């Protein structure tokens, strides 16, 4: 979205040591706002290699769960997204290190983070745009945007030509109570349920109840929507406050969307694919 847009790892792994890598020079111009980012940003020459400042989240903290939706067919388009060659979370090193600190806090209370999306290549954003322009393709509407006409996705800010995810310091994530229950496999063509339905009725995800599912194109996804109260509001506040303590800022329209500040690459939208090979030897 906005675009406003795994396997479980063993817990209790030893802390991993890693080197701090310089990000390299970037423009000092102010970054584009989160959300509908239409202002032109710098874009590197086409390459399949990530800058040395990018890391795999699993190499920094293997206890954080990963459910990389855009590498699968369970997303608002109903197919794997261009550029997601492997179901990996790639991030700039400071963002990954900050998530590790947030995870330590949650583990003490019997919870864990789970990421849905991390770095997103520009080619994936371009795929979103092509899909949004095809008004006949509404295969996943009943789950992800039941109350939004597809012709409104650009005007309402759900789809845009640039995403902060492509700068490498933005992540979509949730909280799971331990021990983590499995998320059932999505079966293409199955009957879809609205993402804002009660937790027991919508797609069975192992997240705590946040009031909506991930990537729900609906105003109920707004972090502080007044209709979301009780346990659901408390769960959103737990996620927001835990991440804010480590330098993450929430996008108000999406309870799952956070950006680590200051960004290493505030004006650059990368396009290397999501794969281990993109990281090369670093």
PDB file of C-alpha atoms in Angstrom:
ATOM      1  CA  UNK A   1       0.000   0.000   0.000  1.00  0.00           C
ATOM      2  CA  UNK A   2       0.961   3.687  -0.601  1.00  0.00           C
ATOM      3  CA  UNK A   3       2.321   2.313  -2.039  1.00  0.00           C
ATOM      4  CA  UNK A   4       1.231   3.272   1.120  1.00  0.00           C
ATOM      5  CA  UNK A   5       2.413   1.609   0.530  1.00  0.00           C
ATOM      6  CA  UNK A   6       8.827 -17.200   6.840  1.00  0.00           C
ATOM      7  CA  UNK A   7       9.882 -19.395   8.551  1.00  0.00           C
ATOM      8  CA  UNK A   8      10.103 -19.120  12.329  1.00  0.00           C
ATOM      9  CA  UNK A   9      13.627 -18.770  13.674  1.00  0.00           C
ATOM     10  CA  UNK A  10      14.800 -20.252  16.937  1.00  0.00           C
ATOM     11  CA  UNK A  11      14.501 -17.887  19.850  1.00  0.00           C
ATOM     12  CA  UNK A  12      17.332 -17.256  22.240  1.00  0.00           C
ATOM     13  CA  UNK A  13      20.006 -17.047  19.526  1.00  0.00           C
ATOM     14  CA  UNK A  14      23.246 -15.454  20.618  1.00  0.00           C
ATOM     15  CA  UNK A  15      23.605 -11.783  19.850  1.00  0.00           C
ATOM     16  CA  UNK A  16      25.297 -11.232  16.514  1.00  0.00           C
ATOM     17  CA  UNK A  17      28.221  -8.842  16.183  1.00  0.00           C
ATOM     18  CA  UNK A  18      28.315  -6.624  13.170  1.00  0.00           C
ATOM     19  CA  UNK A  19      30.306  -3.692  11.813  1.00  0.00           C
ATOM     20  CA  UNK A  20      28.906  -0.248  11.300  1.00  0.00           C
ATOM     21  CA  UNK A  21      29.079   0.605   7.609  1.00  0.00           C
ATOM     22  CA  UNK A  22      29.129   4.184   6.375  1.00  0.00           C
ATOM     23  CA  UNK A  23      26.111   5.075   4.310  1.00  0.00           C
ATOM     24  CA  UNK A  24      28.025   7.176   1.809  1.00  0.00           C
ATOM     25  CA  UNK A  25      27.133  10.666   0.675  1.00  0.00           C
ATOM     26  CA  UNK A  26      23.496  11.568   0.195  1.00  0.00           C
ATOM     27  CA  UNK A  27      21.710  14.764  -0.687  1.00  0.00           C
ATOM     28  CA  UNK A  28      21.024  17.142   2.176  1.00  0.00           C
ATOM     29  CA  UNK A  29      17.679  18.138   0.663  1.00  0.00           C
ATOM     30  CA  UNK A  30      14.638  17.419   2.870  1.00  0.00           C
ATOM     31  CA  UNK A  31      12.965  14.070   2.296  1.00  0.00           C
ATOM     32  CA  UNK A  32       9.556  13.685   0.696  1.00  0.00           C
ATOM     33  CA  UNK A  33       6.695  13.227   3.161  1.00  0.00           C
ATOM     34  CA  UNK A  34       5.461   9.765   3.997  1.00  0.00           C
ATOM     35  CA  UNK A  35       2.263   8.610   2.387  1.00  0.00           C
ATOM     36  CA  UNK A  36       1.584   9.724  -1.149  1.00  0.00           C
ATOM     37  CA  UNK A  37       5.127  10.505  -2.242  1.00  0.00           C
ATOM     38  CA  UNK A  38       4.920  11.986  -5.712  1.00  0.00           C
ATOM     39  CA  UNK A  39       7.828  14.409  -5.585  1.00  0.00           C
ATOM     40  CA  UNK A  40      10.738  13.314  -7.732  1.00  0.00           C
ATOM     41  CA  UNK A  41      13.575  11.696  -5.812  1.00  0.00           C
ATOM     42  CA  UNK A  42      17.006  10.701  -6.963  1.00  0.00           C
ATOM     43  CA  UNK A  43      17.279   7.230  -8.377  1.00  0.00           C
ATOM     44  CA  UNK A  44      20.543   5.343  -8.811  1.00  0.00           C
ATOM     45  CA  UNK A  45      21.638   3.758 -12.054  1.00  0.00           C
ATOM     46  CA  UNK A  46      20.087   0.354 -12.639  1.00  0.00           C
ATOM     47  CA  UNK A  47      21.894  -2.190 -10.499  1.00  0.00           C
ATOM     48  CA  UNK A  48      21.242  -5.501  -8.797  1.00  0.00           C
ATOM     49  CA  UNK A  49      23.557  -4.699  -5.902  1.00  0.00           C
ATOM     50  CA  UNK A  50      22.561  -3.002  -2.680  1.00  0.00           C
ATOM     51  CA  UNK A  51      24.747  -0.340  -1.047  1.00  0.00           C
ATOM     52  CA  UNK A  52      26.950  -1.649   1.761  1.00  0.00           C
ATOM     53  CA  UNK A  53      24.651   0.039   4.297  1.00  0.00           C
ATOM     54  CA  UNK A  54      21.908  -2.547   3.631  1.00  0.00           C
ATOM     55  CA  UNK A  55      21.672  -5.779   5.622  1.00  0.00           C
ATOM     56  CA  UNK A  56      19.383  -8.762   5.999  1.00  0.00           C
ATOM     57  CA  UNK A  57      17.283  -8.378   9.149  1.00  0.00           C
ATOM     58  CA  UNK A  58      17.769 -12.068   9.871  1.00  0.00           C
ATOM     59  CA  UNK A  59      21.522 -11.538  10.147  1.00  0.00           C
ATOM     60  CA  UNK A  60      20.943  -8.820  12.766  1.00  0.00           C
ATOM     61  CA  UNK A  61      18.109 -10.447  14.743  1.00  0.00           C
ATOM     62  CA  UNK A  62      16.974 -13.958  13.774  1.00  0.00           C
ATOM     63  CA  UNK A  63      14.266 -13.959  16.465  1.00  0.00           C
ATOM     64  CA  UNK A  64      12.062 -11.466  14.588  1.00  0.00           C
ATOM     65  CA  UNK A  65       9.433 -13.355  12.599  1.00  0.00           C
ATOM     66  CA  UNK A  66       9.080 -12.731   8.874  1.00  0.00           C
ATOM     67  CA  UNK A  67       5.909 -13.082   6.777  1.00  0.00           C
ATOM     68  CA  UNK A  68       6.954 -11.369   3.553  1.00  0.00           C
ATOM     69  CA  UNK A  69       3.591 -10.967   1.860  1.00  0.00           C
ATOM     70  CA  UNK A  70       4.758  -9.437  -1.434  1.00  0.00           C
ATOM     71  CA  UNK A  71       6.830 -12.515  -2.240  1.00  0.00           C
ATOM     72  CA  UNK A  72       3.566 -14.498  -2.175  1.00  0.00           C
ATOM     73  CA  UNK A  73       0.103 -14.307  -3.727  1.00  0.00           C
ATOM     74  CA  UNK A  74      -1.521 -13.200  -0.457  1.00  0.00           C
ATOM     75  CA  UNK A  75      -1.581  -9.452  -1.004  1.00  0.00           C
ATOM     76  CA  UNK A  76      -3.933  -6.881  -2.502  1.00  0.00           C
ATOM     77  CA  UNK A  77      -2.874  -7.785  -6.073  1.00  0.00           C
ATOM     78  CA  UNK A  78      -3.161 -11.560  -5.652  1.00  0.00           C
ATOM     79  CA  UNK A  79       0.263 -12.382  -7.110  1.00  0.00           C
ATOM     80  CA  UNK A  80       3.942 -12.196  -6.216  1.00  0.00           C
ATOM     81  CA  UNK A  81       5.247  -8.678  -6.773  1.00  0.00           C
ATOM     82  CA  UNK A  82       8.038  -7.766  -9.184  1.00  0.00           C
ATOM     83  CA  UNK A  83      11.438  -7.572  -7.501  1.00  0.00           C
ATOM     84  CA  UNK A  84      10.711  -9.934  -4.602  1.00  0.00           C
ATOM     85  CA  UNK A  85      12.930 -12.820  -5.658  1.00  0.00           C
ATOM     86  CA  UNK A  86      13.150 -14.227  -2.132  1.00  0.00           C
ATOM     87  CA  UNK A  87      11.039 -13.734   1.028  1.00  0.00           C
ATOM     88  CA  UNK A  88      13.621 -11.607   2.825  1.00  0.00           C
ATOM     89  CA  UNK A  89      13.570  -8.474   4.937  1.00  0.00           C
ATOM     90  CA  UNK A  90      16.331  -6.106   3.796  1.00  0.00           C
ATOM     91  CA  UNK A  91      16.875  -2.804   5.609  1.00  0.00           C
ATOM     92  CA  UNK A  92      19.492  -0.159   6.216  1.00  0.00           C
ATOM     93  CA  UNK A  93      21.708  -1.212   9.105  1.00  0.00           C
ATOM     94  CA  UNK A  94      20.503   1.456  11.613  1.00  0.00           C
ATOM     95  CA  UNK A  95      16.860   0.468  11.023  1.00  0.00           C
ATOM     96  CA  UNK A  96      17.654  -3.222  11.527  1.00  0.00           C
ATOM     97  CA  UNK A  97      19.635  -2.486  14.691  1.00  0.00           C
ATOM     98  CA  UNK A  98      16.761  -0.399  16.056  1.00  0.00           C
ATOM     99  CA  UNK A  99      14.324  -3.251  15.435  1.00  0.00           C
ATOM    100  CA  UNK A 100      16.641  -5.546  17.380  1.00  0.00           C
ATOM    101  CA  UNK A 101      16.422  -3.204  20.377  1.00  0.00           C
ATOM    102  CA  UNK A 102      12.623  -3.049  20.104  1.00  0.00           C
ATOM    103  CA  UNK A 103      12.500  -6.834  19.917  1.00  0.00           C
ATOM    104  CA  UNK A 104      14.432  -7.133  23.186  1.00  0.00           C
ATOM    105  CA  UNK A 105      11.751  -5.054  24.895  1.00  0.00           C
ATOM    106  CA  UNK A 106       8.897  -7.151  23.493  1.00  0.00           C
ATOM    107  CA  UNK A 107      10.520 -10.500  24.254  1.00  0.00           C
ATOM    108  CA  UNK A 108      10.582  -9.571  27.948  1.00  0.00           C
ATOM    109  CA  UNK A 109       6.786  -9.254  27.878  1.00  0.00           C
ATOM    110  CA  UNK A 110       6.214 -12.503  25.983  1.00  0.00           C
ATOM    111  CA  UNK A 111       5.815 -10.981  22.514  1.00  0.00           C
ATOM    112  CA  UNK A 112       7.750 -10.790  19.271  1.00  0.00           C
ATOM    113  CA  UNK A 113       7.820  -8.537  16.256  1.00  0.00           C
ATOM    114  CA  UNK A 114       6.767  -9.875  12.867  1.00  0.00           C
ATOM    115  CA  UNK A 115       7.608  -8.030   9.644  1.00  0.00           C
ATOM    116  CA  UNK A 116       5.426  -8.063   6.529  1.00  0.00           C
ATOM    117  CA  UNK A 117       7.513  -5.819   4.277  1.00  0.00           C
ATOM    118  CA  UNK A 118      10.819  -3.968   4.525  1.00  0.00           C
ATOM    119  CA  UNK A 119      12.874  -2.513   1.669  1.00  0.00           C
ATOM    120  CA  UNK A 120      10.712  -2.411  -1.474  1.00  0.00           C
ATOM    121  CA  UNK A 121      12.342  -2.003  -4.906  1.00  0.00           C
ATOM    122  CA  UNK A 122      11.027   0.679  -7.252  1.00  0.00           C
ATOM    123  CA  UNK A 123      10.098  -2.035  -9.744  1.00  0.00           C
ATOM    124  CA  UNK A 124       7.635  -3.374  -7.162  1.00  0.00           C
ATOM    125  CA  UNK A 125       6.088   0.072  -6.770  1.00  0.00           C
ATOM    126  CA  UNK A 126       5.796   0.284 -10.554  1.00  0.00           C
ATOM    127  CA  UNK A 127       3.981  -3.079 -10.476  1.00  0.00           C
ATOM    128  CA  UNK A 128       1.506  -1.658  -7.947  1.00  0.00           C
ATOM    129  CA  UNK A 129       0.851   1.303 -10.249  1.00  0.00           C
ATOM    130  CA  UNK A 130       0.212  -0.914 -13.296  1.00  0.00           C
ATOM    131  CA  UNK A 131      -2.169  -3.055 -11.276  1.00  0.00           C
ATOM    132  CA  UNK A 132      -4.061  -0.038  -9.941  1.00  0.00           C
ATOM    133  CA  UNK A 133      -4.640   1.256 -13.470  1.00  0.00           C
ATOM    134  CA  UNK A 134      -6.232  -2.054 -14.515  1.00  0.00           C
ATOM    135  CA  UNK A 135      -9.724  -1.461 -13.176  1.00  0.00           C
ATOM    136  CA  UNK A 136     -10.895  -4.900 -14.306  1.00  0.00           C
ATOM    137  CA  UNK A 137      -8.557  -6.726 -11.920  1.00  0.00           C
ATOM    138  CA  UNK A 138     -10.398  -6.836  -8.604  1.00  0.00           C
ATOM    139  CA  UNK A 139      -9.563 -10.408  -7.608  1.00  0.00           C
ATOM    140  CA  UNK A 140      -8.583  -9.470  -4.036  1.00  0.00           C
ATOM    141  CA  UNK A 141     -11.096  -6.667  -3.446  1.00  0.00           C
ATOM    142  CA  UNK A 142     -13.266  -8.641  -1.016  1.00  0.00           C
ATOM    143  CA  UNK A 143     -10.380  -8.912   1.452  1.00  0.00           C
ATOM    144  CA  UNK A 144      -8.188  -5.847   1.038  1.00  0.00           C
ATOM    145  CA  UNK A 145     -10.441  -3.001  -0.190  1.00  0.00           C
ATOM    146  CA  UNK A 146     -14.117  -4.013   0.163  1.00  0.00           C
ATOM    147  CA  UNK A 147     -15.372  -0.449   0.729  1.00  0.00           C
ATOM    148  CA  UNK A 148     -13.094   1.375  -1.741  1.00  0.00           C
ATOM    149  CA  UNK A 149     -13.736   1.597  -5.474  1.00  0.00           C
ATOM    150  CA  UNK A 150     -10.548   0.681  -7.308  1.00  0.00           C
ATOM    151  CA  UNK A 151     -10.815   3.820  -9.430  1.00  0.00           C
ATOM    152  CA  UNK A 152     -10.198   5.822  -6.213  1.00  0.00           C
ATOM    153  CA  UNK A 153      -6.912   4.176  -5.160  1.00  0.00           C
ATOM    154  CA  UNK A 154      -4.680   6.987  -6.472  1.00  0.00           C
ATOM    155  CA  UNK A 155      -6.952   9.849  -5.405  1.00  0.00           C
ATOM    156  CA  UNK A 156      -7.398   8.415  -1.905  1.00  0.00           C
ATOM    157  CA  UNK A 157      -3.665   7.895  -1.461  1.00  0.00           C
ATOM    158  CA  UNK A 158      -3.556   4.110  -1.278  1.00  0.00           C
ATOM    159  CA  UNK A 159      -1.321   3.822  -4.350  1.00  0.00           C
ATOM    160  CA  UNK A 160       1.424   6.251  -5.428  1.00  0.00           C
ATOM    161  CA  UNK A 161       4.393   6.289  -7.777  1.00  0.00           C
ATOM    162  CA  UNK A 162       6.974   6.452  -4.984  1.00  0.00           C
ATOM    163  CA  UNK A 163       7.213   4.711  -1.610  1.00  0.00           C
ATOM    164  CA  UNK A 164       9.346   5.415   1.423  1.00  0.00           C
ATOM    165  CA  UNK A 165      10.003   1.667   1.567  1.00  0.00           C
ATOM    166  CA  UNK A 166      12.303   2.069  -1.452  1.00  0.00           C
ATOM    167  CA  UNK A 167      14.653   4.228   0.643  1.00  0.00           C
ATOM    168  CA  UNK A 168      15.394   1.275   2.915  1.00  0.00           C
ATOM    169  CA  UNK A 169      14.449   2.499   6.400  1.00  0.00           C
ATOM    170  CA  UNK A 170      10.702   1.812   6.381  1.00  0.00           C
ATOM    171  CA  UNK A 171       9.086  -1.393   7.607  1.00  0.00           C
ATOM    172  CA  UNK A 172       5.573  -2.854   7.865  1.00  0.00           C
ATOM    173  CA  UNK A 173       5.170  -4.978  10.971  1.00  0.00           C
ATOM    174  CA  UNK A 174       3.017  -6.240  13.814  1.00  0.00           C
ATOM    175  CA  UNK A 175       3.235  -7.989  17.197  1.00  0.00           C
ATOM    176  CA  UNK A 176       2.743 -11.711  17.876  1.00  0.00           C
ATOM    177  CA  UNK A 177       2.210 -13.252  21.300  1.00  0.00           C
ATOM    178  CA  UNK A 178       4.601 -16.081  22.220  1.00  0.00           C
ATOM    179  CA  UNK A 179       4.593 -18.964  21.699  1.00  0.00           C
ATOM    180  CA  UNK A 180       3.739 -17.959  18.143  1.00  0.00           C
ATOM    181  CA  UNK A 181       0.898 -19.870  16.520  1.00  0.00           C
ATOM    182  CA  UNK A 182       1.322 -20.693  12.826  1.00  0.00           C
ATOM    183  CA  UNK A 183      -0.355 -18.584  10.168  1.00  0.00           C
ATOM    184  CA  UNK A 184      -2.339 -20.859   7.912  1.00  0.00           C
ATOM    185  CA  UNK A 185      -1.299 -20.951   4.256  1.00  0.00           C
ATOM    186  CA  UNK A 186      -3.248 -18.755   1.872  1.00  0.00           C
ATOM    187  CA  UNK A 187      -4.864 -20.771  -0.930  1.00  0.00           C
ATOM    188  CA  UNK A 188      -5.297 -18.778  -4.178  1.00  0.00           C
ATOM    189  CA  UNK A 189      -8.962 -18.672  -5.120  1.00  0.00           C
ATOM    190  CA  UNK A 190     -10.234 -19.258  -1.584  1.00  0.00           C
ATOM    191  CA  UNK A 191     -13.236 -17.324  -0.302  1.00  0.00           C
ATOM    192  CA  UNK A 192     -12.059 -13.931   0.922  1.00  0.00           C
ATOM    193  CA  UNK A 193     -13.171 -12.190   4.102  1.00  0.00           C
ATOM    194  CA  UNK A 194     -13.029  -8.407   4.707  1.00  0.00           C
ATOM    195  CA  UNK A 195      -9.802  -7.244   6.329  1.00  0.00           C
ATOM    196  CA  UNK A 196     -11.817  -5.219   8.855  1.00  0.00           C
ATOM    197  CA  UNK A 197     -13.998  -8.159   9.960  1.00  0.00           C
ATOM    198  CA  UNK A 198     -13.662  -9.360  13.575  1.00  0.00           C
ATOM    199  CA  UNK A 199     -10.392 -11.177  14.168  1.00  0.00           C
ATOM    200  CA  UNK A 200     -12.055 -14.586  14.283  1.00  0.00           C
ATOM    201  CA  UNK A 201     -13.647 -14.055  10.881  1.00  0.00           C
ATOM    202  CA  UNK A 202     -10.912 -12.452   8.755  1.00  0.00           C
ATOM    203  CA  UNK A 203      -7.832 -14.283   7.440  1.00  0.00           C
ATOM    204  CA  UNK A 204      -6.225 -16.124  10.350  1.00  0.00           C
ATOM    205  CA  UNK A 205      -2.954 -14.340  11.015  1.00  0.00           C
ATOM    206  CA  UNK A 206      -1.018 -14.953  14.230  1.00  0.00           C
ATOM    207  CA  UNK A 207      -0.777 -11.242  15.023  1.00  0.00           C
ATOM    208  CA  UNK A 208      -2.412  -9.852  18.123  1.00  0.00           C
ATOM    209  CA  UNK A 209      -5.720  -8.176  17.299  1.00  0.00           C
ATOM    210  CA  UNK A 210      -4.974  -4.790  15.711  1.00  0.00           C
ATOM    211  CA  UNK A 211      -8.537  -4.139  14.545  1.00  0.00           C
ATOM    212  CA  UNK A 212      -7.796  -4.866  10.879  1.00  0.00           C
ATOM    213  CA  UNK A 213      -5.542  -7.165   8.929  1.00  0.00           C
ATOM    214  CA  UNK A 214      -2.336  -6.002   7.269  1.00  0.00           C
ATOM    215  CA  UNK A 215      -2.645  -3.841   4.135  1.00  0.00           C
ATOM    216  CA  UNK A 216      -6.301  -3.105   4.776  1.00  0.00           C
ATOM    217  CA  UNK A 217      -7.339  -0.229   2.469  1.00  0.00           C
ATOM    218  CA  UNK A 218      -9.791   1.288   4.921  1.00  0.00           C
ATOM    219  CA  UNK A 219      -9.966   4.194   7.356  1.00  0.00           C
ATOM    220  CA  UNK A 220     -10.123   1.672  10.210  1.00  0.00           C
ATOM    221  CA  UNK A 221      -6.424   1.133   9.507  1.00  0.00           C
ATOM    222  CA  UNK A 222      -5.670   4.688  10.675  1.00  0.00           C
ATOM    223  CA  UNK A 223      -3.585   4.204  13.802  1.00  0.00           C
ATOM    224  CA  UNK A 224      -5.716   6.463  15.997  1.00  0.00           C
ATOM    225  CA  UNK A 225      -9.137   5.823  14.439  1.00  0.00           C
ATOM    226  CA  UNK A 226     -11.572   6.471  17.326  1.00  0.00           C
ATOM    227  CA  UNK A 227     -13.647   3.398  16.469  1.00  0.00           C
ATOM    228  CA  UNK A 228     -10.717   1.181  17.480  1.00  0.00           C
ATOM    229  CA  UNK A 229     -10.817   0.797  21.260  1.00  0.00           C
ATOM    230  CA  UNK A 230     -10.101  -1.676  24.050  1.00  0.00           C
ATOM    231  CA  UNK A 231      -7.578  -4.443  23.398  1.00  0.00           C
ATOM    232  CA  UNK A 232      -7.170  -3.452  19.762  1.00  0.00           C
ATOM    233  CA  UNK A 233      -6.205   0.115  20.703  1.00  0.00           C
ATOM    234  CA  UNK A 234      -3.870  -1.156  23.421  1.00  0.00           C
ATOM    235  CA  UNK A 235      -2.113  -3.438  20.936  1.00  0.00           C
ATOM    236  CA  UNK A 236      -1.613  -0.574  18.481  1.00  0.00           C
ATOM    237  CA  UNK A 237      -0.231   1.610  21.259  1.00  0.00           C
ATOM    238  CA  UNK A 238       2.160  -1.129  22.358  1.00  0.00           C
ATOM    239  CA  UNK A 239       3.570  -1.401  18.828  1.00  0.00           C
ATOM    240  CA  UNK A 240       3.774   2.358  18.357  1.00  0.00           C
ATOM    241  CA  UNK A 241       5.355   3.162  21.719  1.00  0.00           C
ATOM    242  CA  UNK A 242       7.873   0.314  21.535  1.00  0.00           C
ATOM    243  CA  UNK A 243       9.087   1.421  18.113  1.00  0.00           C
ATOM    244  CA  UNK A 244       8.979   5.145  18.929  1.00  0.00           C
ATOM    245  CA  UNK A 245      11.428   4.487  21.772  1.00  0.00           C
ATOM    246  CA  UNK A 246      13.910   3.294  19.133  1.00  0.00           C
ATOM    247  CA  UNK A 247      13.489   6.197  16.696  1.00  0.00           C
ATOM    248  CA  UNK A 248      10.634   4.980  14.505  1.00  0.00           C
ATOM    249  CA  UNK A 249       7.851   7.279  13.305  1.00  0.00           C
ATOM    250  CA  UNK A 250       4.425   5.873  12.472  1.00  0.00           C
ATOM    251  CA  UNK A 251       2.454   6.748   9.331  1.00  0.00           C
ATOM    252  CA  UNK A 252      -0.930   7.796  10.817  1.00  0.00           C
ATOM    253  CA  UNK A 253      -2.939   6.165   8.016  1.00  0.00           C
ATOM    254  CA  UNK A 254      -1.421   2.714   8.583  1.00  0.00           C
ATOM    255  CA  UNK A 255      -0.979   1.173  12.028  1.00  0.00           C
ATOM    256  CA  UNK A 256       1.710  -1.198  10.640  1.00  0.00           C
ATOM    257  CA  UNK A 257       3.932   1.347   8.816  1.00  0.00           C
ATOM    258  CA  UNK A 258       7.034   2.801  10.530  1.00  0.00           C
ATOM    259  CA  UNK A 259      10.127   4.690   9.341  1.00  0.00           C
ATOM    260  CA  UNK A 260      13.390   4.855  11.262  1.00  0.00           C
ATOM    261  CA  UNK A 261      14.750   8.407  11.536  1.00  0.00           C
ATOM    262  CA  UNK A 262      17.045   9.897  10.490  1.00  0.00           C
ATOM    263  CA  UNK A 263      17.028   8.000   7.211  1.00  0.00           C
ATOM    264  CA  UNK A 264      20.360   7.163   5.630  1.00  0.00           C
ATOM    265  CA  UNK A 265      18.950   7.740   2.139  1.00  0.00           C
ATOM    266  CA  UNK A 266      16.183  10.349   2.504  1.00  0.00           C
ATOM    267  CA  UNK A 267      15.989  11.170  -1.208  1.00  0.00           C
ATOM    268  CA  UNK A 268      17.009   7.960  -2.993  1.00  0.00           C
ATOM    269  CA  UNK A 269      14.562   5.315  -4.240  1.00  0.00           C
ATOM    270  CA  UNK A 270      16.490   2.086  -4.861  1.00  0.00           C
ATOM    271  CA  UNK A 271      15.594  -0.629  -7.349  1.00  0.00           C
ATOM    272  CA  UNK A 272      17.821  -3.617  -6.583  1.00  0.00           C
ATOM    273  CA  UNK A 273      15.783  -6.831  -6.103  1.00  0.00           C
ATOM    274  CA  UNK A 274      14.989  -8.413  -2.760  1.00  0.00           C
ATOM    275  CA  UNK A 275      17.444 -11.325  -2.700  1.00  0.00           C
ATOM    276  CA  UNK A 276      20.533 -12.531  -0.891  1.00  0.00           C
ATOM    277  CA  UNK A 277      22.539 -11.944  -4.062  1.00  0.00           C
ATOM    278  CA  UNK A 278      21.736  -8.218  -3.890  1.00  0.00           C
ATOM    279  CA  UNK A 279      23.717  -7.994  -0.655  1.00  0.00           C
ATOM    280  CA  UNK A 280      26.753  -9.628  -2.238  1.00  0.00           C
ATOM    281  CA  UNK A 281      29.553 -10.125   0.242  1.00  0.00           C
ATOM    282  CA  UNK A 282      28.401  -7.561   2.801  1.00  0.00           C
TER     283      UNK A 282
END
